[in-house]
XYZ file of C-alpha atoms in Angstrom:
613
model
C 125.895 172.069 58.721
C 124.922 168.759 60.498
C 127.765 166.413 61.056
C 127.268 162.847 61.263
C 129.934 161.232 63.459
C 129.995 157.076 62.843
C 132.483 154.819 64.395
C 135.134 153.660 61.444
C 135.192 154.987 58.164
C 133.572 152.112 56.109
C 130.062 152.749 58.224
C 130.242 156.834 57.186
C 130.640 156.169 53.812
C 127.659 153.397 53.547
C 125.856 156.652 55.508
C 126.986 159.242 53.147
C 126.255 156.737 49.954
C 122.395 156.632 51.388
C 122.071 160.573 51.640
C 123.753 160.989 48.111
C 127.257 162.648 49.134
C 130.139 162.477 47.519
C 132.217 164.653 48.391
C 135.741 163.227 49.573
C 137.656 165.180 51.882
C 140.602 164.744 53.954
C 138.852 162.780 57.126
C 135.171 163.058 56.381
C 132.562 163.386 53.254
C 129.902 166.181 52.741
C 127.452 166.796 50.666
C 123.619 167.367 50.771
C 124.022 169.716 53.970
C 125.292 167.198 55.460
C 128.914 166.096 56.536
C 130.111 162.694 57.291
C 133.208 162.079 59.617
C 134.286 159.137 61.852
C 136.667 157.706 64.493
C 139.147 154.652 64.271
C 137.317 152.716 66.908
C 138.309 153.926 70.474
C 140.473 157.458 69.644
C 141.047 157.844 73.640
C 141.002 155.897 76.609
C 141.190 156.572 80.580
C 144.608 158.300 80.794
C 147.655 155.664 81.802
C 149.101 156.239 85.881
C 151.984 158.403 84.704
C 149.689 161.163 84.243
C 148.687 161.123 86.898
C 151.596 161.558 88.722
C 152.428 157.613 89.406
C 155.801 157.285 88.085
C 157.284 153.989 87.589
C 156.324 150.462 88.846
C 156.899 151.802 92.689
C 154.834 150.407 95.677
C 154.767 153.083 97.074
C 152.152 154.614 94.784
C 149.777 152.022 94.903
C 146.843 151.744 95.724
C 146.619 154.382 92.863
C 142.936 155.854 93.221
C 143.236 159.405 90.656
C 140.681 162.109 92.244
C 139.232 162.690 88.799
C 139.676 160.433 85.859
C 141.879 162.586 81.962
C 141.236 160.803 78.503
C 144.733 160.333 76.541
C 145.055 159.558 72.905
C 145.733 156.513 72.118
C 149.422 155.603 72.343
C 150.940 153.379 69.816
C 154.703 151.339 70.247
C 158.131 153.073 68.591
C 161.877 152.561 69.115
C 161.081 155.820 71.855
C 158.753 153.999 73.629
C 154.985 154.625 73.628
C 153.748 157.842 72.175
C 150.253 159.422 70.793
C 149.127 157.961 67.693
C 149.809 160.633 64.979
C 146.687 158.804 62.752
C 144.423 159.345 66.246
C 145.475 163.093 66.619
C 145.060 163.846 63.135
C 141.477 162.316 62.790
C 140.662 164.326 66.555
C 141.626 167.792 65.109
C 139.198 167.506 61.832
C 136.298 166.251 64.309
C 137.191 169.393 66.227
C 136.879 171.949 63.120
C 134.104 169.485 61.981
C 131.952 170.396 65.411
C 132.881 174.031 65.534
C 130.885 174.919 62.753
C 127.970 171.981 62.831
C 124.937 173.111 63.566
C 123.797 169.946 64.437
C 125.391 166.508 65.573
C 124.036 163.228 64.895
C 126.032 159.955 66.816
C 126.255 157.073 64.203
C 128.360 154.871 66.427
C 127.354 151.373 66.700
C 124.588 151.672 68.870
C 125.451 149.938 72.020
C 127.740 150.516 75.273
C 131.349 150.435 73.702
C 129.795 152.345 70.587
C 128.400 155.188 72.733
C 131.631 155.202 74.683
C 133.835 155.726 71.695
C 131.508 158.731 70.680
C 131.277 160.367 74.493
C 135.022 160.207 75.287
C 135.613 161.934 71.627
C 132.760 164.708 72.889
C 134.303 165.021 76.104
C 138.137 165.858 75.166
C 137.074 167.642 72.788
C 134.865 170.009 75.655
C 132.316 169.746 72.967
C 128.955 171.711 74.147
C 126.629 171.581 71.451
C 123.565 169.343 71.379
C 123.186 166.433 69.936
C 121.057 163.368 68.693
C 121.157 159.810 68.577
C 121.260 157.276 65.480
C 119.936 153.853 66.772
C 119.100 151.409 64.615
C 119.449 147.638 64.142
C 120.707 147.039 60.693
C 122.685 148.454 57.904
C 120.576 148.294 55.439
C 119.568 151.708 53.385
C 115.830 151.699 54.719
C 117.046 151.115 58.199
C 119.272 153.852 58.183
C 116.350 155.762 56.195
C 114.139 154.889 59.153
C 116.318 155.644 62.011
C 116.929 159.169 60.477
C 113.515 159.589 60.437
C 113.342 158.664 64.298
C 116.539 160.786 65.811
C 117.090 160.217 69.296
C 117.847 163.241 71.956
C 121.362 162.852 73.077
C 120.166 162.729 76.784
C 118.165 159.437 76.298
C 121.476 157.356 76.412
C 123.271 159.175 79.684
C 122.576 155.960 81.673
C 124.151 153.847 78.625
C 127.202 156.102 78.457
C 127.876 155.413 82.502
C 127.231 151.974 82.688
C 130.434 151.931 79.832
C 132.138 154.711 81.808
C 131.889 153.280 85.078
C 133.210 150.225 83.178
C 135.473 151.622 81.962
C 136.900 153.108 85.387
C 136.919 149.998 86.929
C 138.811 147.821 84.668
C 141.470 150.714 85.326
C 141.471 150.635 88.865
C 141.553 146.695 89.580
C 143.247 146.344 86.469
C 146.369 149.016 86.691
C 146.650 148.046 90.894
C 146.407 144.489 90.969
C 148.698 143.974 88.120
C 151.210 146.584 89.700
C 150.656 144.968 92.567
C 151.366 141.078 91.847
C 154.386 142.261 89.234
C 155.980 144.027 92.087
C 155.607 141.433 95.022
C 156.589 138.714 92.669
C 159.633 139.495 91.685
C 159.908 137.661 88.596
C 160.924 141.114 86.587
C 157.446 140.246 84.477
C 154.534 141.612 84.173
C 151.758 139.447 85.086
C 148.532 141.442 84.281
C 145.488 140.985 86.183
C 142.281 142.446 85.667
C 138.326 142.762 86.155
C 137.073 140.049 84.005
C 140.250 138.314 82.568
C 141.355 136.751 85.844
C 138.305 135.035 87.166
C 138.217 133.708 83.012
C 141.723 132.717 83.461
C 140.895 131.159 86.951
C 138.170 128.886 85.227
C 140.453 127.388 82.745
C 142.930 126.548 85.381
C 140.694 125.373 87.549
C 139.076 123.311 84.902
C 142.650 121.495 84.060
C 143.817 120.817 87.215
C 140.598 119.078 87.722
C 140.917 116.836 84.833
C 144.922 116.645 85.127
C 144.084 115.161 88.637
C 141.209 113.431 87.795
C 141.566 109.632 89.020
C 139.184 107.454 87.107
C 137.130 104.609 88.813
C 136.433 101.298 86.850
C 132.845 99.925 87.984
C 131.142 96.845 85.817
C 127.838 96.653 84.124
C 126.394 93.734 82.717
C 124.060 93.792 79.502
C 121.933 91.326 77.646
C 120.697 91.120 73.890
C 116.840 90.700 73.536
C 115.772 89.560 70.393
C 112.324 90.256 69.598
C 111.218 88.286 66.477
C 114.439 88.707 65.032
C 115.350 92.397 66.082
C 117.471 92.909 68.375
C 117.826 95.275 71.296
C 120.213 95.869 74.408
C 119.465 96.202 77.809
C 121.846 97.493 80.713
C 121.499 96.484 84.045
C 119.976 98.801 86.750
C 122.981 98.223 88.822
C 126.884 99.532 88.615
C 129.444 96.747 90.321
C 132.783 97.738 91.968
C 134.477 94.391 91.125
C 134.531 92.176 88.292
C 133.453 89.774 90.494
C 130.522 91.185 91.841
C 129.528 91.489 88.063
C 130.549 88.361 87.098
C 128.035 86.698 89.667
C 125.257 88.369 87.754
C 126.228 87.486 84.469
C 126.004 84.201 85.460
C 122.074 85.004 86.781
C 121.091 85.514 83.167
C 118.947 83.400 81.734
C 120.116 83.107 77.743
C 119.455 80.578 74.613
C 123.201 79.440 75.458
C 121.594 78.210 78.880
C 118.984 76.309 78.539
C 116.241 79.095 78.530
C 114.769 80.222 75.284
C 112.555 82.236 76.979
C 114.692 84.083 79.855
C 113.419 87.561 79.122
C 110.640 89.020 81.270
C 109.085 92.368 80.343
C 108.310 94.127 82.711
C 107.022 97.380 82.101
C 107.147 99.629 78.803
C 106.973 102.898 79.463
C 106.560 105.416 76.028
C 105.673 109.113 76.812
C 105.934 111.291 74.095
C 107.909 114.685 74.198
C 108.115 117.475 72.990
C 110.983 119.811 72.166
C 110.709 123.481 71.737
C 112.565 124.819 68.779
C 115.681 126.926 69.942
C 115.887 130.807 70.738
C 117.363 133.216 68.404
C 120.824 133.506 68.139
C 122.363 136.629 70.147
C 126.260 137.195 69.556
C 127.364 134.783 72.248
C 124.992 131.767 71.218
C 126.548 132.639 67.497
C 130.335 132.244 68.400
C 129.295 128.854 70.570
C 127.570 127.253 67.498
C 130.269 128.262 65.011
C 133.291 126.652 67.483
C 131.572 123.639 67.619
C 130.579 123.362 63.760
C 133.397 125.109 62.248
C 135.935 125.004 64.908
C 136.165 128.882 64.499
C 137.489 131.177 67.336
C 135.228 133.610 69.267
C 137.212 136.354 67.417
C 136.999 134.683 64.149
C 133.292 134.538 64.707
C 132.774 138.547 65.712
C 134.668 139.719 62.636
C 132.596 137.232 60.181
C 129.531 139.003 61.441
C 130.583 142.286 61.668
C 131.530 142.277 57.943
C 128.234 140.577 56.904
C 126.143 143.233 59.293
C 128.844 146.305 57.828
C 127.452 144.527 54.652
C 123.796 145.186 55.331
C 122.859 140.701 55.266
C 122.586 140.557 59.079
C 121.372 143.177 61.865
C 123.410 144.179 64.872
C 125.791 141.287 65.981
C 127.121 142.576 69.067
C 123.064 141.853 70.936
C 122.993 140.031 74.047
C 119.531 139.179 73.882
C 117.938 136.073 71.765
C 114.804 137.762 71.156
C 112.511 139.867 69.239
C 108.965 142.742 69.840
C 105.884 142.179 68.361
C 106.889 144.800 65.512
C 109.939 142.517 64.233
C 107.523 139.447 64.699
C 105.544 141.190 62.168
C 107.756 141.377 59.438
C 109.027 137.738 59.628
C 106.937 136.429 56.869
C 107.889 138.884 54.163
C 111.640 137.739 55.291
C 110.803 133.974 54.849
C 109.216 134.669 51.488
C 112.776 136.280 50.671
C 114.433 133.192 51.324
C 111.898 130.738 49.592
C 114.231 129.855 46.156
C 117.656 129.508 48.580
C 119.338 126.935 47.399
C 119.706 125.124 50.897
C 116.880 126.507 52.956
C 114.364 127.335 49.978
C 111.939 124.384 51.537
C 111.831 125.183 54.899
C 110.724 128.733 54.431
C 108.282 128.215 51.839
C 107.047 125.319 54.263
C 106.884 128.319 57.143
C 105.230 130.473 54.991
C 102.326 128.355 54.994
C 102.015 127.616 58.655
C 101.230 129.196 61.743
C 104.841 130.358 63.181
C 106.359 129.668 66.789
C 106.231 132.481 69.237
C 108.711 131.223 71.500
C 111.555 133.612 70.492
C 108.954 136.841 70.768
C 109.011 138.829 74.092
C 109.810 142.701 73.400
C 110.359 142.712 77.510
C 113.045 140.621 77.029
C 114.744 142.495 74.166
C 117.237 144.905 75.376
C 119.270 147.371 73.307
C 119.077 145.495 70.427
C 117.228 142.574 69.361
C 118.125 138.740 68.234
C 120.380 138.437 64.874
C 118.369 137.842 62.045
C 119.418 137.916 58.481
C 118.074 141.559 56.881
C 116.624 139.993 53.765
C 119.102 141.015 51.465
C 120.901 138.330 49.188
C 124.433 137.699 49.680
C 126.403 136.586 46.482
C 129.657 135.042 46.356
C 130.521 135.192 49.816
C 133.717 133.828 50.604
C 133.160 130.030 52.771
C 133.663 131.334 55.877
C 131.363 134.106 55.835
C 128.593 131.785 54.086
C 129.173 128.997 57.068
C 127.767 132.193 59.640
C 125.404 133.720 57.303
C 123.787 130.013 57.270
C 124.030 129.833 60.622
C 121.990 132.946 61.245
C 119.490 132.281 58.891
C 118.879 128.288 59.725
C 118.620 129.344 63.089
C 115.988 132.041 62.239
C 113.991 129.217 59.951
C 114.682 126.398 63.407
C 113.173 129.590 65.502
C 109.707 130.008 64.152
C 109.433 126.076 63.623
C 107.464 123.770 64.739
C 108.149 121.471 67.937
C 109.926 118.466 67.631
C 108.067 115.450 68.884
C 109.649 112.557 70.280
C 108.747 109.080 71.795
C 110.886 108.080 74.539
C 110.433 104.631 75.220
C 111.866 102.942 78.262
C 111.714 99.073 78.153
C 112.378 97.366 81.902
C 113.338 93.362 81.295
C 113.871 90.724 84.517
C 116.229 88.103 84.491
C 117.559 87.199 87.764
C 117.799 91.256 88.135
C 116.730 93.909 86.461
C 117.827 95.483 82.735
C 117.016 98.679 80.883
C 116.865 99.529 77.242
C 115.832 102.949 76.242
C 115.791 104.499 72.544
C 114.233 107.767 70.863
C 111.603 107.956 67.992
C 111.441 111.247 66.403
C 107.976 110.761 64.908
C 107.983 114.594 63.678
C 111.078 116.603 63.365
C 109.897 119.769 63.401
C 112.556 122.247 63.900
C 115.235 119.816 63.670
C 114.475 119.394 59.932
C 116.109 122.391 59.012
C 120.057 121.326 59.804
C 119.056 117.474 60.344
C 121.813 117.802 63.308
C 121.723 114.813 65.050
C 119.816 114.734 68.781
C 122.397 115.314 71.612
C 120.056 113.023 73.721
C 120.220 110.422 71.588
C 124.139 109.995 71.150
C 124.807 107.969 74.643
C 121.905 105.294 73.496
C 122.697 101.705 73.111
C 119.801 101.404 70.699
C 118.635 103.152 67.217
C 115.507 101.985 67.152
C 113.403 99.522 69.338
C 110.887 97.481 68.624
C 107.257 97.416 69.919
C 106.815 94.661 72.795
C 104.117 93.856 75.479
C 104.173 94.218 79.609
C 104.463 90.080 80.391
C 105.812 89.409 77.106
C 108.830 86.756 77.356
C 111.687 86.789 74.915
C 115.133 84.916 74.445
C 118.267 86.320 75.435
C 120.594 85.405 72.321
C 123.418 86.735 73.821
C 125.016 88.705 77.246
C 128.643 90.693 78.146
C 130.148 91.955 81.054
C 131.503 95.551 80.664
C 134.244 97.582 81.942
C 133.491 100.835 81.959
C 135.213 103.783 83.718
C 133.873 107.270 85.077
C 135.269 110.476 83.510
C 136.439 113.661 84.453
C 134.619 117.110 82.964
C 136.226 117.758 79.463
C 138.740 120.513 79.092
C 137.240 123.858 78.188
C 136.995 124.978 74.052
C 136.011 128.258 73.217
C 132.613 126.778 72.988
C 131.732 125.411 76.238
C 134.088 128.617 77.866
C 131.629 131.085 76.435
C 128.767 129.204 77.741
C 129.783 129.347 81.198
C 130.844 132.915 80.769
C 127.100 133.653 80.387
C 126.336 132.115 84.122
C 129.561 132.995 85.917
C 130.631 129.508 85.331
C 127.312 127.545 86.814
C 126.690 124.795 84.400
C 122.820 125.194 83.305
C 121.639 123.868 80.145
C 118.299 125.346 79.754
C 118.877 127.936 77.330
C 115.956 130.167 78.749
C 117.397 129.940 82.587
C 120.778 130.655 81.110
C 119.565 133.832 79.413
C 117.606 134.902 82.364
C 121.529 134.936 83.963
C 123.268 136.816 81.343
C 123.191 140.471 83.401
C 125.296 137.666 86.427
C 127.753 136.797 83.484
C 131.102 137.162 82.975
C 132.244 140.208 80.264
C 129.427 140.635 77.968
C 128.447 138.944 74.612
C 130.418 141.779 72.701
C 133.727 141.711 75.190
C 134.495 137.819 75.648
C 136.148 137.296 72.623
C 138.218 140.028 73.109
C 138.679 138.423 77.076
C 140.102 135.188 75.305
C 142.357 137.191 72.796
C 143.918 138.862 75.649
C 144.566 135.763 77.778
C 146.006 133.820 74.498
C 148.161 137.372 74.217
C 149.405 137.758 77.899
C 150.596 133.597 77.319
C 148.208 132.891 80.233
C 146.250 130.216 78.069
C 147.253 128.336 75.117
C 145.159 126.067 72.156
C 146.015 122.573 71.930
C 143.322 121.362 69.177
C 140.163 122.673 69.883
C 140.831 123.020 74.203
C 141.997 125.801 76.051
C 144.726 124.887 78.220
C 146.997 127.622 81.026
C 150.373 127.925 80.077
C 153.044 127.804 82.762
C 152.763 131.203 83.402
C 149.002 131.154 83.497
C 148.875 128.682 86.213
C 151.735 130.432 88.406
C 149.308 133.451 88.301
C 146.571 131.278 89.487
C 147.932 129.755 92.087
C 148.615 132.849 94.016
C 145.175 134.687 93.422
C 142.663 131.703 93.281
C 141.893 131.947 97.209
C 141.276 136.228 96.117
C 138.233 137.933 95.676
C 139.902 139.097 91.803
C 139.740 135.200 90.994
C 135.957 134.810 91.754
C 133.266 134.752 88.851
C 130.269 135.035 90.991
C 131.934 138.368 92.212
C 133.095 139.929 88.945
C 129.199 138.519 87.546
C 127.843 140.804 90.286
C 129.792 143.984 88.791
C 128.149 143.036 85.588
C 125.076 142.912 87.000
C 125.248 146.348 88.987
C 126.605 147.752 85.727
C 123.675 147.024 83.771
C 121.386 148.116 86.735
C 123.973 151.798 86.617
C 122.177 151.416 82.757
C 118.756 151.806 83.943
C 119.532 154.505 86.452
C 121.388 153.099 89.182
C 123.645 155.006 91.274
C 126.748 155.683 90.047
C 128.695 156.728 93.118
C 127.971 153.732 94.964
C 129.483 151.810 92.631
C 132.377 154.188 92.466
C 133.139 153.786 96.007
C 132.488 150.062 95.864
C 135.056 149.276 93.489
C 137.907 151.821 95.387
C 137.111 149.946 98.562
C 138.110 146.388 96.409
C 140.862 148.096 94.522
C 142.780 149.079 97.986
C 142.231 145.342 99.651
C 142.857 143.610 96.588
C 145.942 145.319 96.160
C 147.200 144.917 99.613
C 146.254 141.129 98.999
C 148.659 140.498 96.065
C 151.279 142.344 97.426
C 151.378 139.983 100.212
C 150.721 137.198 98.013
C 152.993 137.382 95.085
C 156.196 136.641 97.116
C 158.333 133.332 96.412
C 156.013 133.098 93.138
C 157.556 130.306 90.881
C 156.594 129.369 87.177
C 155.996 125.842 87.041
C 156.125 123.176 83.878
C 152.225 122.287 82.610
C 152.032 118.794 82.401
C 150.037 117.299 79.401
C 146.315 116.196 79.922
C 146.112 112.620 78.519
C-alpha cells in the first residue's frame, strides 16, 4: 500500500479525486492501491522548556540550551491549563497504523521549507524508518499533480531543505524562549513581554520609524515660481533655488520680469533638454510583491492577502503562492503563449493578451538561475467563475501582472525646460508616447505625481516668452511616512535599507527579514502580543511595544542587518552549509543576549504613545 501524506485535508482529497479514490475513512481515503492521509498543518513542534526540565519562569535556569532538542504535540488552551490537542493525537495515531503497513510513502506537503518541516517532524516522532519520496510540484491543477507523480523525488534530495527549517526552527526557540524569559523576569512588570528572532528587530523598525516622525521638526524654506505662457498654454517653472526666509524669497520675486511689469517678453529659454526613456515592464509577482500590491490597492492585510491566494492556488487558478522568487526557466517561458491564448475573451484583460499573442514577448522576468524552490505566481490557466470580490481583486492582480510582465517597455519623454529671469527656473513634465506595459492597469506613473505640469508644450533654446503671472511659496520639508503593511514588507525584504530597484531588492531577499511565506504571520504576532497597533492604513507601537523597545534597541536582538544575516546563513544551511556552525553560533548569542536583558529590563516602565499628527 503506498500512502500519500499531504499537509491539510482539503489538498488529500483534491489528490485522491485525481487518482479516482473514494473511499472515506476515519482520517484518510484509499482506493486504487493507494491511501490518502494528512496533517492539520504543524501536528508537533520543538518541545516547550518544562520538558526539559526548566520549571517555571526562574533565572536560574536560563540561559536554557537543551543537549538534544523532543517534538511535543501540539498543546491547545483549557480551564487545566495547556494540554495535547486530542484532534493532533488522534490524526498522529492513524498516520502511525497508516505507515506500518505502507509499502511506500509519498510527501504531498506543500513543497517548500515549513511544508517539508511539517512532514519531517511527523516522520521523526513517529521513529518512522521506511523510505520515502518526494511530491514537488508548482500548481494544483490535475495535470500538475499528474506530472509530478510521474517525476517522484527521492526523499534524500530535500535533507538540506528540511535543516535549513530545522535549524530554524531551533533558533527561534533558543533566542525566542531565553530572551523573552529573560526581559519578563528582569522587568518586573508580572507580563510577559515576548521577544524573538525575527519579531523584535520588525517591532524595532516600527518604533523606530514613529519616533522619527513623532519627533520630526519640520523646516519652512520658500520657492518662488513663474507662469510661462507659450502661445496661450501655460506652464510652471520653479526656481533652482530653496530660500530660508520669506525675505530672501521675496527679493527674487521681485527679480521677475512679468506682463504685470512692464516686460512682455521676460522669459528666456535657456536650454530644453528631452531624452527619451524607457521603462522596463515589472517582474513577476512572488508572495511578498503580491501582499505589497494588494495593501496599497485594496488596503488588504498581509494575512488577508496569503489566505486569498492560498484558496485560489488550493483551487487549482494560481501556482504556489508561498515563492520568494519573481521569476521563471526557460520551460515555463515556453508555455506562456498557450496561457495568454486562455485569457484572450476575459472580460477585462481579453485585449491585452490577444495583443501579446501577436508580439514578440519580454524576457525580463526569465532566468531559471534565479528561480529557487518554486517559481513566480502565475495564474494556471484555469477559469475562475463566481469568485467572491476579494478573491477576484488577487486573481486580477496575478494575472495583470503576468500580462504587464511579458509587455512591452514603456517609453517616455522627459523633458526638462530651464527659463532665466533675473535667476534661474525649471519646469519639467512626462510624455508617455507608448505605454507599453502600463496599458494593462492604466495605473498612473509614480514619477509623474510630484509634477507641476501635465503636459508641456514644445519651445525653442533662445526663445522669449511672457511671464503672465508669478507666486512665492511656502513650502515645508517632511518627515518619512509611518510604516503600512505595504511599505513594512518592502523593507522586510532588505533588512530595512530603502532600495527601490526591484531587481537590487530581489538580489537582497536571502539578507531579509522572515521570509516571503513568514512575514505575515511576523505582523499577526506583533498585532497579537499588543506590540503594534492599526490606525487607518499605518502601523503604529502600542505603549507596550515601545517600552519593549526602548530597553533592547541598543541589543544585538533589535538589529535587522543581524537577524538578515541568520536568514542568509539559513538559506546557505539549504544548499549544504554547515549545520553545526550555525548551531553553536546561535548558543553563543542566546547566552549574551540573555545576560543582556536581564541586566536591561530593570526599572522598565510602560509609557503613553502620543498621537502622530
Amino acid at each position: 500500500m503506498k500512502v500519500i501524506i499531504a499537509e491539510k485535508p482539503s489538498v488529500a482529497r483534491e489528490i485522491a479525486k485525481v487518482f479516482g479514490a473514494t473511499g472515506k475513512k476515519d482520517g484518510y481515503i484509499e482506493g486504487k492501491g493507494f491511501t490518502f492521509t494528512w496533517a492539520f498543518g504543524h501536528l508537533l513542534q520543538l518541545a516547550p522548556p518544562q520538558e526539559y526540565g526548566f520549571y517555571g519562569w526562574n533565572v536560574h535556569n536560563l540561559p536554557m540550551l537543551p543537549a538534544k532538542f523532543k517534538l511535543s504535540i501540539r498543546k491547545v488552551k483549557t480551564k487545566d491549563g495547556l494540554v495535547e490537542d486530542p484532534g493532533v493525537r488522534k490524526q498522529l495515531d492513524i498516520i502511525q497504523a497508516l505507515f506500518d503497513e505502507a509499502t511506500e510513502i509519498i510527501v504531498a506537503t506543500d513543497a517548500g521549507r515549513e511544508g517539508e518541516l511539517i512532514f519531517r517532524y511527523i516522520y521523526y516522532y513517529l521513529k518512522c524508518k521506511k523510505p520515502f519520496k518526494r511530491l514537488w510540484i508548482s500548481s494544483q491543477t490535475d495535470e500538475a499533480i499528474k506530472e509530478g507523480f510521474r517525476n517522484l523525488k527521492p526523499g534524500t534530495d530535500y535533507d538540506t531543505l528540511f535543516n535549513s527549517a530545522h535549524c530554524r526552527s531551533q533558533s527561534d526557540w533558543l533566542v525566542g524562549m531565553n530572551a523573552t524569559q529573560a526581559l519578563s523576569i528582569s522587568s518586573g512588570t508580572r507580563s510577559v513581554l515576548s521577544l524573538g528572532r525575527v519579531q523584535t528587530p520588525t517591532l524595532a523598525m516600527i518604533c523606530s520609524r514613529y519616533l522619527e516622525n513623532r519627533n520630526f521638526v519640520p523646516q519652512l524654506f520658500y520657492q518662488v515660481s513663474i507662469q510661462v505662457d507659450k502661445e496661450g498654454q501655460v506652464f510652471k517653472a520653479i526656481s533652482t533655488e530653496n530660500f530660508k526666509t520669506k525675505e530672501e524669497a521675496q527679493v527674487l520675486l521681485d527679480q521677475v520680469k512679468d506682463v504685470a511689469a512692464g516686460f512682455p517678453l521676460g522669459a528666456h529659454i535657456l536650454s530644453v533638454e528631452a531624452k527619451p526613456r524607457k521603462e522596463p515592464p515589472p517582474l513577476l509577482h512572488d508572495l511578498s510583491s503580491l501582499q505589497q500590491e494588494a495593501n496599497k490597492k485594496h488596503g488588504f492585510t498581509a494575512d488577508q492577502t496569503l489566505n486569498l491566494l492560498q484558496n485560489l492556488y488550493e483551487s487549482k487558478l494560481i501556482t504556489y503562492p508561498r515563492t520568494g522568487s519573481r521569476y521563471i526557466g526557460d520551460d515555463v517561458f515556453a508555455g506562456i503563449p498557450a496561457l495568454l491564448d486562455k485569457f484572450k475573451d476575459h472580460e477585462v484583460f481579453g485585449k491585452q493578451a490577444t495583443y501579446l499573442m501577436g508580439v514578440k514577448l519580454n524576457k525580463r522576468s526569465v532566468n531559471v538561475k534565479k528561480v529557487t524552490d518554486h517559481h513566480a505566481v502565475l495564474p494556471t490557466g484555469e477559469t475562475p467563475y463566481n469568485l467572491p470580490t476579494d478573491k477576484q481583486a488577487i486573481f486580477d492582480l496575478v494575472l495583470g501582472r503576468m500580462l504587464e510582465a511579458f509587455h512591452q517597455e514603456c517609453i517616455k519623454e522627459i523633458t526638462k525646460i530651464t527659463v532665466e529671469s533675473g535667476a534661474k527656473y525649471v519646469a519639467s513634465g512626462t510624455v508617455i508616447s507608448s505605454a507599453g506595459w502600463r496599458s494593462v492597469f492604466n495605473d498612473p506613473d509614480e514619477e509623474k505625481k510630484d509634477e507641476e505640469n501635465a503636459s508641456l508644450p514644445k519651445v525653442k533654446e533662445g526663445e522669449d516668452l511672457a511671464i503672465v503671472d508669478k507666486a512665492l511659496l511656502e513650502k515645508q520639508t517632511k518627515p518619512k511616512p509611518l510604516y503600512n503593511e505595504a511599505s513594512l514588507l518592502k523593507a522586510l525584504e532588505t533588512a530595512g535599507k530603502e532600495i527601490d530597484d526591484e531587481e537590487l531588492r530581489y538580489a537582497m531577499k536571502d539578507s531579509g527579514l522572515g521570509t516571503p511565506a513568514t512575514r505575515a504571520a511576523i505582523i499577526e504576532t506583533l498585532l497579537k502580543r499588543d506590540y503594534i497597533s492599526r490606525e487607518k492604513k499605518n502601523l503604529v507601537p502600542t505603549p507596550t511595544g515601545l517600552a519593549v523597545y526602548e530597553v533592547v534597541k541598543d541589543h544585538k536582538i533589535a538589529q535587522a542587518e543581524l537577524t538578515g544575516n541568520w536568514e542568509k546563513r539559513l538559506e546557505e544551511i539549504r544548499s549544504g552549509a554547515s549545520i553545526s556552525d550555525f548551531q553553536e553560533e546561535i548558543k553563543t548569542y542566546t547566552r549574551s543576549i540573555t545576560q543582556e536583558l536581564l541586566k536591561a529590563g530593570a526599572g522598565m516602565k510602560l509609557k503613553p504613545v502620543e498621537a502622530v499628527k
